CSV table of C-alpha atoms in Angstrom, one decimal:
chain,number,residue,atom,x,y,z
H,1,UNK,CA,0.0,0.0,0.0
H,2,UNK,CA,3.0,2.3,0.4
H,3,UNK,CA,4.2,1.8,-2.5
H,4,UNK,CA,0.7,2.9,-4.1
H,5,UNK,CA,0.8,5.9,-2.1
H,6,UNK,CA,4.4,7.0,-2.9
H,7,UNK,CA,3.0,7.0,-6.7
H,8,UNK,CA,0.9,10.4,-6.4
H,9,UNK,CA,2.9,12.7,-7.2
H,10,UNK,CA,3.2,16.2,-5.9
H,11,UNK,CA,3.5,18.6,-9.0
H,12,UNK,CA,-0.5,17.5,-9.2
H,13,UNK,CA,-0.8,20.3,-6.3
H,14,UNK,CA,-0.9,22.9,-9.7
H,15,UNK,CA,-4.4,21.5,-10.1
H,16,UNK,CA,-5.4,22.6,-7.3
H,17,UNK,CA,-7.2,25.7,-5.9
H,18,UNK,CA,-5.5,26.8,-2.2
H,19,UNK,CA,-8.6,25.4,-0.4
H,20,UNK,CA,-7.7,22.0,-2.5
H,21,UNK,CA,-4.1,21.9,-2.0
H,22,UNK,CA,-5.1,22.4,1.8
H,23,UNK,CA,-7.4,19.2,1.5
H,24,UNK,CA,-4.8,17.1,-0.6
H,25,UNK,CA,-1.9,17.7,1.6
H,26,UNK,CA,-4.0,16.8,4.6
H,27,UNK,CA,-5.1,13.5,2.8
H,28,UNK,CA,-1.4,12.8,2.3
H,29,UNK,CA,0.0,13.7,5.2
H,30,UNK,CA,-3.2,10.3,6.6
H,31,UNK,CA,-2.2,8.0,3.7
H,32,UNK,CA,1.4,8.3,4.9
H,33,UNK,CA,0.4,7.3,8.6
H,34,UNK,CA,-0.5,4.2,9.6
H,35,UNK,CA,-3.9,5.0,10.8
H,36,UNK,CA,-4.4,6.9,7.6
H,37,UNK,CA,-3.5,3.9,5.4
H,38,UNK,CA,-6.1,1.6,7.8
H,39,UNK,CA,-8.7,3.7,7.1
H,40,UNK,CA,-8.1,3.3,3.2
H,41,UNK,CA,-8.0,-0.2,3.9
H,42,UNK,CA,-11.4,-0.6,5.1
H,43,UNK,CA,-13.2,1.7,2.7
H,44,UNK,CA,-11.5,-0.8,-0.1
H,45,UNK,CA,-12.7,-3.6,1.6
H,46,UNK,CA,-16.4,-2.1,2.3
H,47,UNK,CA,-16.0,-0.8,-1.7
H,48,UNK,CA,-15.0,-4.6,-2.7
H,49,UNK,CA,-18.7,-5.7,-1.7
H,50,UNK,CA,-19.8,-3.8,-4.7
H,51,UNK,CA,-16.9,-5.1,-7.0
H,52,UNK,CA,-18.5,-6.3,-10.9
H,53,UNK,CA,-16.4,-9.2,-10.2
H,54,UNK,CA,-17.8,-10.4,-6.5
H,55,UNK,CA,-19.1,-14.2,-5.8
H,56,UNK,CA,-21.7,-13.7,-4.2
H,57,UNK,CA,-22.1,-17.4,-2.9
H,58,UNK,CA,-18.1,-17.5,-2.6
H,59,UNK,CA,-18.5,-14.1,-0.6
H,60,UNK,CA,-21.3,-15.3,1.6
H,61,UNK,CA,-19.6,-18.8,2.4
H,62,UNK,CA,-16.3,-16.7,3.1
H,63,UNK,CA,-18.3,-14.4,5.6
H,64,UNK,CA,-20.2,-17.4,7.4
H,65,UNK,CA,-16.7,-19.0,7.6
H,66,UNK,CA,-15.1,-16.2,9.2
H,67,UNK,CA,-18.4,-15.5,11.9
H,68,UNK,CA,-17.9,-19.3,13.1
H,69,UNK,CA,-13.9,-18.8,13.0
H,70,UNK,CA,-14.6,-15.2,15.6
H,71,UNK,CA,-17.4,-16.0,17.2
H,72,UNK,CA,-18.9,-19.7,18.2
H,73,UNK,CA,-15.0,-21.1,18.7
H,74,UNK,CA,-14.2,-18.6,21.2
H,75,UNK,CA,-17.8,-18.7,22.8
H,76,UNK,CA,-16.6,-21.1,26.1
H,77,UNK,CA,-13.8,-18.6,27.3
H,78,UNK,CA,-15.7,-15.9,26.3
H,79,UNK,CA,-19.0,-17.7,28.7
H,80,UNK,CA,-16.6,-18.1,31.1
H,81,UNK,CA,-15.3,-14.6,31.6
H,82,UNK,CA,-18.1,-13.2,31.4
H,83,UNK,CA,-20.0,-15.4,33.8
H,84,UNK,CA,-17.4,-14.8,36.9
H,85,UNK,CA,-16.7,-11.0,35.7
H,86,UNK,CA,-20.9,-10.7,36.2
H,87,UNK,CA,-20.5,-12.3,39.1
H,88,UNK,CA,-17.7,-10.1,40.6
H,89,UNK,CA,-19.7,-7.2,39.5
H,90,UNK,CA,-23.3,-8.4,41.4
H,91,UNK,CA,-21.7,-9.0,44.9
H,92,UNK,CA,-19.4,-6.1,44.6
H,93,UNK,CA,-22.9,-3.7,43.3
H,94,UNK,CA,-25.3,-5.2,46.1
H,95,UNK,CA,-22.7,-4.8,48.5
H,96,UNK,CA,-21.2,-1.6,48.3
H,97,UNK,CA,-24.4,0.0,47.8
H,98,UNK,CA,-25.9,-1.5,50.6
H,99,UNK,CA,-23.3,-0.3,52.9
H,100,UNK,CA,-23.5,3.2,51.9
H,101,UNK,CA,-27.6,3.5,51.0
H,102,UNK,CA,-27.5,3.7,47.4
H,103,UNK,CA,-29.8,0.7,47.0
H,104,UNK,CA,-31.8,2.6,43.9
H,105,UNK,CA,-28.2,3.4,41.8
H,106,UNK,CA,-28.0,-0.4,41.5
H,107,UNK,CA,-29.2,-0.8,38.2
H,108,UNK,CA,-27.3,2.2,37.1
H,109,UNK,CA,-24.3,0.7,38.2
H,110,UNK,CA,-24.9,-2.7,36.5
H,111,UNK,CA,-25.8,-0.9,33.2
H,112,UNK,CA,-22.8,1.2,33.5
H,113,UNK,CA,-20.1,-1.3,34.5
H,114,UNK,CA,-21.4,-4.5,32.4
H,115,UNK,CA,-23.7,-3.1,29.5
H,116,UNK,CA,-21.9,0.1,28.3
H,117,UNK,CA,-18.1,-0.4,28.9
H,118,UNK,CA,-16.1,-3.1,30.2
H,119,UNK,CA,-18.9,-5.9,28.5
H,120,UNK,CA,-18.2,-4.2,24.8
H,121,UNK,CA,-14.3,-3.4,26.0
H,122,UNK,CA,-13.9,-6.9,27.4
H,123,UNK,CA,-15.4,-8.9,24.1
H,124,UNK,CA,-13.3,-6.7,21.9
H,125,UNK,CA,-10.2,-7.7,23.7
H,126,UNK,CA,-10.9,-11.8,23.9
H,127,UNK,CA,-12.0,-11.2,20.0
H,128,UNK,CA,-8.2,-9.2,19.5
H,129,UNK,CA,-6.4,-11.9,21.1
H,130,UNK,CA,-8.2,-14.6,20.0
H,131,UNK,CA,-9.5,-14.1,16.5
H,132,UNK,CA,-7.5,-10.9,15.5
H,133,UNK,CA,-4.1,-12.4,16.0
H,134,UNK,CA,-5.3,-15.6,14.6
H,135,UNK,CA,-6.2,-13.4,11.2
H,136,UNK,CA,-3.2,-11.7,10.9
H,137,UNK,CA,-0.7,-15.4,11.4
H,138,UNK,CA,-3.1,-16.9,8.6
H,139,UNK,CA,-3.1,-13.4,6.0
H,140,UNK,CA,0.9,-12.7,7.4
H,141,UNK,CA,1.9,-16.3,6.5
H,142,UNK,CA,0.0,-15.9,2.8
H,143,UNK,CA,1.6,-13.3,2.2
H,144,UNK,CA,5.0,-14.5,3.2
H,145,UNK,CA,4.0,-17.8,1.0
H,146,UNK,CA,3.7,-15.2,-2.4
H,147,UNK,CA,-0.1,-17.1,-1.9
H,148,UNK,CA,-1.7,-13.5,-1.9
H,149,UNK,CA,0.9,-12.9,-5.2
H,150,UNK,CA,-1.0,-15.7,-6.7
H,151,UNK,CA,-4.4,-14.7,-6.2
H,152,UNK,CA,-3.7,-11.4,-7.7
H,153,UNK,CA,-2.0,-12.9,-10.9
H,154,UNK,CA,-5.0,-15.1,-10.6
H,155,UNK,CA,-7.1,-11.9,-11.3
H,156,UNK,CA,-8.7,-12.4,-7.9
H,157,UNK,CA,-8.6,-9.4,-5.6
H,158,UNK,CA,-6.2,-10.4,-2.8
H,159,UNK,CA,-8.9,-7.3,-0.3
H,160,UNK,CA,-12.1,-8.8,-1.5
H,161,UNK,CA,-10.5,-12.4,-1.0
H,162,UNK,CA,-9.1,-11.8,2.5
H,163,UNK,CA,-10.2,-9.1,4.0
H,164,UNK,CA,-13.4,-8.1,3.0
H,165,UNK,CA,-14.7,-11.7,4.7
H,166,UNK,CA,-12.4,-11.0,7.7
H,167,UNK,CA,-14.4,-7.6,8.2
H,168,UNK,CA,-17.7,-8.2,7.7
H,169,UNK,CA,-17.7,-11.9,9.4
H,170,UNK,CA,-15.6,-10.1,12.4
H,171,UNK,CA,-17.6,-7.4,13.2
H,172,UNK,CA,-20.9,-9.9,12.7
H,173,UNK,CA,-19.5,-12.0,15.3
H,174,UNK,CA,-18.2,-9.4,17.5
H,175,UNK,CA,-21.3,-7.3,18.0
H,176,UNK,CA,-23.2,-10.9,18.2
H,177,UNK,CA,-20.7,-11.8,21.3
H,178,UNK,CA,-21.3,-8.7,23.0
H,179,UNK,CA,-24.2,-9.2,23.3
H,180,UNK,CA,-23.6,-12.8,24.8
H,181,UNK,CA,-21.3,-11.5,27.1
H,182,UNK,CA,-23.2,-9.2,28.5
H,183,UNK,CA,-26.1,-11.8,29.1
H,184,UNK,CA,-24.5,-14.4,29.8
H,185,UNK,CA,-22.5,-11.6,32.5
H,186,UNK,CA,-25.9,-10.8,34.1
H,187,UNK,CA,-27.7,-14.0,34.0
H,188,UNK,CA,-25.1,-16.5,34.6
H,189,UNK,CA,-23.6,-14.5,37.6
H,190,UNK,CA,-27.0,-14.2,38.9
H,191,UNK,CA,-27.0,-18.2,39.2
H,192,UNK,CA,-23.7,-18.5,40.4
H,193,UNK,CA,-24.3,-15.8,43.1
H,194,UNK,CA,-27.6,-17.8,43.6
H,195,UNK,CA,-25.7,-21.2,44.2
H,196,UNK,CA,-23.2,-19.8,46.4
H,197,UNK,CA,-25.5,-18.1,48.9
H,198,UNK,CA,-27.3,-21.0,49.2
H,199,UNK,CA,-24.1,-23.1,50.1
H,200,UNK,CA,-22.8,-20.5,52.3
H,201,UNK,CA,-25.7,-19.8,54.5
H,202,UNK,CA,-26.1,-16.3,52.5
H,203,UNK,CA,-23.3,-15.0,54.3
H,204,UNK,CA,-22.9,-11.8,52.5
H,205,UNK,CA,-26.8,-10.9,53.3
H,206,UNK,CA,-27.5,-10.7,49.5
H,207,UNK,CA,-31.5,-9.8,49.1
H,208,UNK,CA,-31.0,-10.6,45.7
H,209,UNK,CA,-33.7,-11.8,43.5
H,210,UNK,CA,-34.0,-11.7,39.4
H,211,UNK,CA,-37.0,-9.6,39.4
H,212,UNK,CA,-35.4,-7.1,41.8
H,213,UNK,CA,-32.3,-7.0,39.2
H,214,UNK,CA,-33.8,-7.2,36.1
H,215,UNK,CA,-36.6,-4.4,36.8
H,216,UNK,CA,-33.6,-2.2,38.2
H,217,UNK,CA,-31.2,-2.7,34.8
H,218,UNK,CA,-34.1,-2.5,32.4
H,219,UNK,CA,-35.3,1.0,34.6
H,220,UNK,CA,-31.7,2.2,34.5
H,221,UNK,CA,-31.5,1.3,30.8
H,222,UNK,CA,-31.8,4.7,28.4
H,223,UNK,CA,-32.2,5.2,24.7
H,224,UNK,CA,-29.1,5.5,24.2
H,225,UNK,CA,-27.7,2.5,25.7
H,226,UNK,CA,-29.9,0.1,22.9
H,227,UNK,CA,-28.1,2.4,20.6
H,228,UNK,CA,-24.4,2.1,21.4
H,229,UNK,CA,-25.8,-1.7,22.4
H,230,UNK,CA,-25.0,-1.7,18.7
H,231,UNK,CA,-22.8,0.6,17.6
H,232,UNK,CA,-20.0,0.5,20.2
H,233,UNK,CA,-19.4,-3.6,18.9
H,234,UNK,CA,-19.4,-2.5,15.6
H,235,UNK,CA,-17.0,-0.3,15.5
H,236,UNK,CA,-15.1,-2.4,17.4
H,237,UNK,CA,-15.3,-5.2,15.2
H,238,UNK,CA,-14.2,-3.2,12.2
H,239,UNK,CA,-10.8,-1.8,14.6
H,240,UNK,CA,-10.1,-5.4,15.0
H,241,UNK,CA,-10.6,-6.9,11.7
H,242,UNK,CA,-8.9,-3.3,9.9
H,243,UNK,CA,-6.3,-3.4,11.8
H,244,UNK,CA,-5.4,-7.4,12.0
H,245,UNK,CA,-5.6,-7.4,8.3
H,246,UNK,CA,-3.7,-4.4,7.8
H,247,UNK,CA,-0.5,-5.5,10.0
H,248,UNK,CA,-0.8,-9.2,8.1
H,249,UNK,CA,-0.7,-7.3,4.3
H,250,UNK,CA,2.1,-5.2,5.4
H,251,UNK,CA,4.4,-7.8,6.9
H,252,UNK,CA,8.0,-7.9,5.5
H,253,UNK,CA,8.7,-11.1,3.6
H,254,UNK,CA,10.7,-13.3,6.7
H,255,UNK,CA,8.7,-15.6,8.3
H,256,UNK,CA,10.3,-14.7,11.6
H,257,UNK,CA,7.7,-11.1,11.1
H,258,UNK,CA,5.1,-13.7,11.5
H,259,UNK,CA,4.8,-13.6,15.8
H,260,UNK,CA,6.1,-10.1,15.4
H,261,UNK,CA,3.0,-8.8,13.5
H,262,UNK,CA,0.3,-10.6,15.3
H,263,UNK,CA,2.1,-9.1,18.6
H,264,UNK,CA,1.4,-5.9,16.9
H,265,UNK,CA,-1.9,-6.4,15.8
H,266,UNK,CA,-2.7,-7.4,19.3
H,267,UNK,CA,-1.1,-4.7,20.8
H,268,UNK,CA,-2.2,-1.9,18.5
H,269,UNK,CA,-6.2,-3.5,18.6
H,270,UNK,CA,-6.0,-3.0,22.4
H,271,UNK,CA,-5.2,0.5,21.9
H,272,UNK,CA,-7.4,2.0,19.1
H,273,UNK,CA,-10.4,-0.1,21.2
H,274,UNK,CA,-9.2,2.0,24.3
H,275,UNK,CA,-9.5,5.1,22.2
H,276,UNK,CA,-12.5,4.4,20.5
H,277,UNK,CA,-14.1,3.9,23.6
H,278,UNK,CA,-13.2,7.0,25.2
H,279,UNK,CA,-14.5,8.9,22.3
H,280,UNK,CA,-17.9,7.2,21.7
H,281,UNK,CA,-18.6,7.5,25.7
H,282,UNK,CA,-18.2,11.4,25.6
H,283,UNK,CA,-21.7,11.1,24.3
H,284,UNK,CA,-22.4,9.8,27.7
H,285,UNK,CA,-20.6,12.3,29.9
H,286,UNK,CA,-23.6,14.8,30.4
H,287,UNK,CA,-25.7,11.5,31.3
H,288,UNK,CA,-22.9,10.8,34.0
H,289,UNK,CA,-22.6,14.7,35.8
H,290,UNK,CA,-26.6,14.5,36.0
H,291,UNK,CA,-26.3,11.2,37.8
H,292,UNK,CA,-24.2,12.3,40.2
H,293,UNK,CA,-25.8,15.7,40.7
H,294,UNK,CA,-29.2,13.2,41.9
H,295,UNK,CA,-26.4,11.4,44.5
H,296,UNK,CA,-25.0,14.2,45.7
């Protein structure tokens, strides 16, 4: 993709009105950054959907390959986290509160902690480790193999091939996850907080029952939240899948870049999810002060 980029030329700038040069210099001074060239990388990949020469049944197979690949195979760690993280989250909710007399934030609490950021931050990251790095050995080590090569002197579009499947399947999976997690985080830690206060005698004093926790979530629950329900592990998904694919096309050819670029894509996924996420819950920060005006 460098290569590509260190094509366009700069005596084009002549073409250009100032408030067009301003534009184009800005547009090059992304496409030589990495984040820049990412975001080119998607919008090829979204515009290879619409190619003349696309399969669809190829395509569809390719996506439904790449769903099961991210989602179902990682679904028993990813049940597993989240049913001890919900139940962490209950005990520590019920109890605090209790203590302190802000029994009617509970559900606030539990939507804030579970439903709107570390459910959606915690997915993203089992996903990254899991499925991203997996993407970026399998692409890096085609690439290494001269295997993407061949599919372009095939005539087959090595983005459409790879990474348009990797994508769409990804961010499919991811947002379907999420939404597991946080069920299964709510739910399953219900029963396993359940189980243990009946074996311990409820030492803790938990007057927990699922109507009592459900009505308080589903109260607590906004607009909003059903909206970023779905837009926060989309935009995950696509981070993930971008950037996993990105670090396995741009691998040098040694084979020994092979750990060294799914550490990257790792490390980097973790990062731009952090950011994301700190951007899309600005939207939330107004909802936050009035909260705690009501507790103070």
């Amino acid at each position: 993709m460098q290569n590509q980029i260190d094509k366009i030329e700069h005596k084009d700038l002549e073409k250009f009105t100032p408030v067009g040069k301003f534009f184009h210099m800005v547009g090059m001074f992304l496409m030589h950054r990495m984040a820049g060239q990412q975001v080119v990388l998607f919008f090829r990949a979204i515009a290879s959907i619409f190619s003349e020469s696309r399969n669809f049944k190829s395509d569809t197979k390719n996506v439904i390959m790449q769903t099961f690949f991210t989602g179902v195979e990682i679904f028993p760690i990813l049940f597993i986290v989240a049913t001890l993280f919900g139940s962490v989250v209950i005990v520590e909710v019920m109890t605090l509160m209790g203590k302190v007399g802000f029994s009617d934030v509970v559900g606030s609490l539990m939507v804030v902690v579970i439903i709107r950021e570390l459910g959606p931050i915690l997915t993203a990251f089992l996903i990254a480790g899991r499925s991203g790095s997996s993407l970026t050995t399998y692409i890096g080590t085609m690439v290494i193999d001269s295997e993407v090569d061949a599919l372009a002197t095939m005539g087959v579009d090595p983005i459409r091939y790879l990474v348009m499947p990797g994508l769409i399947g990804g961010t499919i999976a991811t947002f379907i996850m999420t939404i597991i997690f946080s069920s299964s985080a709510i739910c399953a830690g219900y029963l396993v907080i359940k189980i243990l206060t009946i074996i311990s005698g409820n030492v803790l004093n938990l007057q927990l029952t699922w109507n009592y926790l459900t009505t308080e979530i589903l109260n607590a629950m906004t607009i909003t939240d059903f909206i970023f329900i779905v837009i926060k592990p989309i935009v995950f998904g696509c981070i993930i899948t971008t950037n996993a694919c990105y670090q396995a096309m741009n691998i040098p050819r040694d084979i020994r870049q092979v750990p060294k670029a799914t550490g990257r894509s790792v490390i980097k996924s973790f990062f731009y999810i952090v950011c994301a996420d700190v951007i899309l819950s600005m939207f939330y920060f107004l909802d936050y002060f009035n909260e705690i005006s009501k507790i103070i």
